[in-house]
């Protein structure tokens, strides 16, 4: 059993690795095609199949040998039993009918034992699957969304505060994300989080939704510790738009309606209009009944993002969390969606994570996060006036410089092209 168990474990791991390569190649087929990596993927997939091939060969040899031994013992027991039965009858120790009955019992028992031996690999495989399933079932959940206890507010004001929070991801406990982070989003106002990549802006949203608990410190909503709330009841008042929008393989209508059970058609259309999505949806042949495909592959990135925003708005949340919600939009769509967000933010607390600083200029509070702490905080004008050499001012200047460079790029490119074509003319 231990021998077969080891073979099965290695074989499953090898199969999983090769299957992962195939799955990633199919999922990222456009990237593979764009970089002419088809042969590389095939070669990598083939090299990963060599291990399962060797494992399958030896596993087949062992299973075949075991089957041969089982069959040998089976028919050997038949022969031995038949010889002994004939010896008993010949010497008048037992009569023929009794001997045949005993022999038939022996045959059935031996056949059952042999069949059981041939099923041993399946028993081992099933036992491993059961252990993995029950290990998940028996695992103690640190954050229990189905717990009946806890506060169940009918409505939230939306006051959010992080007090002296330390946090590290469970998979990277030695890498701190926050060190004594203190941050506040006032009810009904907009808080924008900016800072270098990897500084923990999105992690703030993860703590507010309570995907994780902080290592130390507290996260408060309306002055109460987040851990005192019933998690399901709390999340009814929160809507999140992720940086990479997740759509389901169904219609646009159903994807927006997913934001709130019982949403009417008028509410869904209004949410789509607020997210600047109604115009392009109405222009599709099937309108709101258009199938988006798996993960929304039938739509562009900007269209997926706007549908995700509409799904959040139809929820009418007290707390709206936007993680780079306009990152995939063109300038015109970004402007329209930004205006819609500003209009809909009037009655709710909004926390925005953004790299494009043009989208957060009108936020009442802008917090700059660096190295796990808030280093600057205030309005756009306040930060530029009181921290002219700060991180926010530098980011503004850098993005302004990049924008101006992009504006002049076509002319310089054209000039370079003209100079390149001049000598050959």
mmCIF file of N, CA and C in Angstrom, residues 318-374:
data_model
loop_
_atom_site.group_PDB
_atom_site.id
_atom_site.type_symbol
_atom_site.label_atom_id
_atom_site.label_comp_id
_atom_site.label_asym_id
_atom_site.label_seq_id
_atom_site.Cartn_x
_atom_site.Cartn_y
_atom_site.Cartn_z
ATOM 1 N N UNK A 318 -23.821 51.417 1.128
ATOM 2 C CA UNK A 318 -23.415 52.525 1.996
ATOM 3 C C UNK A 318 -21.920 52.766 1.896
ATOM 4 N N UNK A 319 -21.180 51.731 1.490
ATOM 5 C CA UNK A 319 -19.727 51.806 1.395
ATOM 6 C C UNK A 319 -19.313 51.249 0.037
ATOM 7 N N UNK A 320 -18.737 52.098 -0.790
ATOM 8 C CA UNK A 320 -18.324 51.722 -2.142
ATOM 9 C C UNK A 320 -16.803 51.704 -2.204
ATOM 10 N N UNK A 321 -16.240 50.553 -2.573
ATOM 11 C CA UNK A 321 -14.796 50.366 -2.643
ATOM 12 C C UNK A 321 -14.401 50.171 -4.102
ATOM 13 N N UNK A 322 -13.549 51.048 -4.596
ATOM 14 C CA UNK A 322 -13.147 51.022 -6.006
ATOM 15 C C UNK A 322 -11.640 50.804 -6.089
ATOM 16 N N UNK A 323 -11.251 49.657 -6.595
ATOM 17 C CA UNK A 323 -9.831 49.322 -6.724
ATOM 18 C C UNK A 323 -9.430 49.477 -8.187
ATOM 19 N N UNK A 324 -8.899 50.637 -8.542
ATOM 20 C CA UNK A 324 -8.524 50.924 -9.926
ATOM 21 C C UNK A 324 -9.709 50.688 -10.857
ATOM 22 N N UNK A 325 -10.873 51.195 -10.470
ATOM 23 C CA UNK A 325 -12.102 50.883 -11.204
ATOM 24 C C UNK A 325 -12.135 51.483 -12.595
ATOM 25 N N UNK A 326 -11.331 52.498 -12.858
ATOM 26 C CA UNK A 326 -11.339 53.115 -14.188
ATOM 27 C C UNK A 326 -10.043 52.849 -14.947
ATOM 28 N N UNK A 327 -9.288 51.834 -14.504
ATOM 29 C CA UNK A 327 -7.967 51.603 -15.089
ATOM 30 C C UNK A 327 -8.028 51.175 -16.546
ATOM 31 N N UNK A 328 -9.122 50.488 -16.950
ATOM 32 C CA UNK A 328 -9.197 49.954 -18.315
ATOM 33 C C UNK A 328 -10.017 50.828 -19.251
ATOM 34 N N UNK A 329 -10.360 52.041 -18.838
ATOM 35 C CA UNK A 329 -11.232 52.890 -19.651
ATOM 36 C C UNK A 329 -10.422 53.894 -20.461
ATOM 37 N N UNK A 330 -10.971 54.262 -21.612
ATOM 38 C CA UNK A 330 -10.358 55.337 -22.377
ATOM 39 C C UNK A 330 -10.687 56.669 -21.702
ATOM 40 N N UNK A 331 -10.079 57.739 -22.208
ATOM 41 C CA UNK A 331 -10.194 59.038 -21.538
ATOM 42 C C UNK A 331 -11.645 59.504 -21.439
ATOM 43 N N UNK A 332 -12.420 59.353 -22.525
ATOM 44 C CA UNK A 332 -13.799 59.823 -22.524
ATOM 45 C C UNK A 332 -14.663 58.994 -21.583
ATOM 46 N N UNK A 333 -14.522 57.660 -21.634
ATOM 47 C CA UNK A 333 -15.306 56.802 -20.744
ATOM 48 C C UNK A 333 -14.907 57.021 -19.291
ATOM 49 N N UNK A 334 -13.600 57.242 -19.067
ATOM 50 C CA UNK A 334 -13.141 57.505 -17.709
ATOM 51 C C UNK A 334 -13.777 58.775 -17.160
ATOM 52 N N UNK A 335 -13.870 59.798 -17.997
ATOM 53 C CA UNK A 335 -14.486 61.049 -17.553
ATOM 54 C C UNK A 335 -15.955 60.839 -17.205
ATOM 55 N N UNK A 336 -16.670 60.112 -18.060
ATOM 56 C CA UNK A 336 -18.098 59.878 -17.814
ATOM 57 C C UNK A 336 -18.314 59.046 -16.557
ATOM 58 N N UNK A 337 -17.513 57.990 -16.406
ATOM 59 C CA UNK A 337 -17.655 57.135 -15.229
ATOM 60 C C UNK A 337 -17.254 57.888 -13.974
ATOM 61 N N UNK A 338 -16.206 58.718 -14.079
ATOM 62 C CA UNK A 338 -15.780 59.491 -12.921
ATOM 63 C C UNK A 338 -16.874 60.448 -12.467
ATOM 64 N N UNK A 339 -17.546 61.080 -13.423
ATOM 65 C CA UNK A 339 -18.662 61.955 -13.076
ATOM 66 C C UNK A 339 -19.792 61.167 -12.425
ATOM 67 N N UNK A 340 -20.045 59.965 -12.949
ATOM 68 C CA UNK A 340 -21.100 59.130 -12.367
ATOM 69 C C UNK A 340 -20.745 58.715 -10.948
ATOM 70 N N UNK A 341 -19.470 58.354 -10.737
ATOM 71 C CA UNK A 341 -19.036 57.955 -9.398
ATOM 72 C C UNK A 341 -19.153 59.123 -8.428
ATOM 73 N N UNK A 342 -18.775 60.329 -8.887
ATOM 74 C CA UNK A 342 -18.877 61.501 -8.021
ATOM 75 C C UNK A 342 -20.329 61.805 -7.674
ATOM 76 N N UNK A 343 -21.234 61.600 -8.644
ATOM 77 C CA UNK A 343 -22.656 61.829 -8.358
ATOM 78 C C UNK A 343 -23.178 60.798 -7.362
ATOM 79 N N UNK A 344 -22.859 59.547 -7.603
ATOM 80 C CA UNK A 344 -23.394 58.487 -6.741
ATOM 81 C C UNK A 344 -22.675 58.426 -5.402
ATOM 82 N N UNK A 345 -21.521 59.076 -5.283
ATOM 83 C CA UNK A 345 -20.782 59.054 -4.016
ATOM 84 C C UNK A 345 -21.340 60.031 -2.999
ATOM 85 N N UNK A 346 -22.273 60.872 -3.413
ATOM 86 C CA UNK A 346 -22.782 61.907 -2.511
ATOM 87 C C UNK A 346 -23.468 61.314 -1.294
ATOM 88 N N UNK A 347 -24.113 60.180 -1.444
ATOM 89 C CA UNK A 347 -24.889 59.602 -0.343
ATOM 90 C C UNK A 347 -24.197 58.408 0.289
ATOM 91 N N UNK A 348 -22.925 58.199 -0.012
ATOM 92 C CA UNK A 348 -22.245 57.025 0.530
ATOM 93 C C UNK A 348 -20.764 57.315 0.721
ATOM 94 N N UNK A 349 -20.133 56.487 1.518
ATOM 95 C CA UNK A 349 -18.688 56.571 1.699
ATOM 96 C C UNK A 349 -18.012 55.834 0.555
ATOM 97 N N UNK A 350 -17.020 56.472 -0.038
ATOM 98 C CA UNK A 350 -16.308 55.870 -1.163
ATOM 99 C C UNK A 350 -14.818 55.854 -0.859
ATOM 100 N N UNK A 351 -14.216 54.687 -1.007
ATOM 101 C CA UNK A 351 -12.763 54.559 -0.879
ATOM 102 C C UNK A 351 -12.233 54.137 -2.242
ATOM 103 N N UNK A 352 -11.357 54.972 -2.796
ATOM 104 C CA UNK A 352 -10.861 54.772 -4.156
ATOM 105 C C UNK A 352 -9.365 54.497 -4.113
ATOM 106 N N UNK A 353 -8.952 53.423 -4.766
ATOM 107 C CA UNK A 353 -7.534 53.159 -4.996
ATOM 108 C C UNK A 353 -7.236 53.550 -6.432
ATOM 109 N N UNK A 354 -6.219 54.391 -6.633
ATOM 110 C CA UNK A 354 -5.973 54.891 -7.986
ATOM 111 C C UNK A 354 -4.492 55.113 -8.216
ATOM 112 N N UNK A 355 -4.074 54.847 -9.454
ATOM 113 C CA UNK A 355 -2.750 55.242 -9.921
ATOM 114 C C UNK A 355 -2.850 56.508 -10.767
ATOM 115 N N UNK A 356 -3.947 56.631 -11.516
ATOM 116 C CA UNK A 356 -4.178 57.861 -12.274
ATOM 117 C C UNK A 356 -4.667 58.942 -11.314
ATOM 118 N N UNK A 357 -3.815 59.861 -11.002
ATOM 119 C CA UNK A 357 -4.158 60.867 -9.997
ATOM 120 C C UNK A 357 -5.217 61.840 -10.488
ATOM 121 N N UNK A 358 -5.434 61.899 -11.787
ATOM 122 C CA UNK A 358 -6.491 62.767 -12.304
ATOM 123 C C UNK A 358 -7.866 62.315 -11.829
ATOM 124 N N UNK A 359 -7.996 61.043 -11.461
ATOM 125 C CA UNK A 359 -9.297 60.521 -11.031
ATOM 126 C C UNK A 359 -9.586 60.808 -9.564
ATOM 127 N N UNK A 360 -8.614 61.313 -8.810
ATOM 128 C CA UNK A 360 -8.827 61.516 -7.375
ATOM 129 C C UNK A 360 -8.679 62.982 -6.971
ATOM 130 N N UNK A 361 -8.560 63.873 -7.918
ATOM 131 C CA UNK A 361 -8.370 65.290 -7.589
ATOM 132 C C UNK A 361 -9.512 65.832 -6.737
ATOM 133 N N UNK A 362 -10.733 65.378 -7.003
ATOM 134 C CA UNK A 362 -11.898 65.928 -6.315
ATOM 135 C C UNK A 362 -12.250 65.177 -5.036
ATOM 136 N N UNK A 363 -11.440 64.202 -4.649
ATOM 137 C CA UNK A 363 -11.701 63.490 -3.398
ATOM 138 C C UNK A 363 -11.507 64.429 -2.214
ATOM 139 N N UNK A 364 -12.392 64.311 -1.212
ATOM 140 C CA UNK A 364 -12.275 65.186 -0.038
ATOM 141 C C UNK A 364 -10.966 64.935 0.709
ATOM 142 N N UNK A 365 -10.530 63.660 0.722
ATOM 143 C CA UNK A 365 -9.285 63.317 1.411
ATOM 144 C C UNK A 365 -8.470 62.395 0.520
ATOM 145 N N UNK A 366 -7.190 62.713 0.401
ATOM 146 C CA UNK A 366 -6.250 61.860 -0.324
ATOM 147 C C UNK A 366 -5.191 61.414 0.673
ATOM 148 N N UNK A 367 -5.009 60.110 0.804
ATOM 149 C CA UNK A 367 -4.013 59.565 1.721
ATOM 150 C C UNK A 367 -2.907 58.898 0.912
ATOM 151 N N UNK A 368 -1.681 59.285 1.191
ATOM 152 C CA UNK A 368 -0.519 58.710 0.518
ATOM 153 C C UNK A 368 0.076 57.641 1.432
ATOM 154 N N UNK A 369 0.168 56.416 0.920
ATOM 155 C CA UNK A 369 0.707 55.305 1.701
ATOM 156 C C UNK A 369 2.090 54.968 1.173
ATOM 157 N N UNK A 370 3.055 54.948 2.078
ATOM 158 C CA UNK A 370 4.420 54.564 1.745
ATOM 159 C C UNK A 370 4.965 53.693 2.862
ATOM 160 N N UNK A 371 5.559 52.556 2.477
ATOM 161 C CA UNK A 371 6.213 51.654 3.425
ATOM 162 C C UNK A 371 5.300 51.296 4.588
ATOM 163 N N UNK A 372 4.034 51.055 4.279
ATOM 164 C CA UNK A 372 3.101 50.567 5.287
ATOM 165 C C UNK A 372 2.521 51.619 6.201
ATOM 166 N N UNK A 373 2.736 52.901 5.890
ATOM 167 C CA UNK A 373 2.208 53.974 6.738
ATOM 168 C C UNK A 373 1.635 55.089 5.873
ATOM 169 N N UNK A 374 0.756 55.889 6.481
ATOM 170 C CA UNK A 374 0.242 57.088 5.818
ATOM 171 C C UNK A 374 1.247 58.207 6.047
#
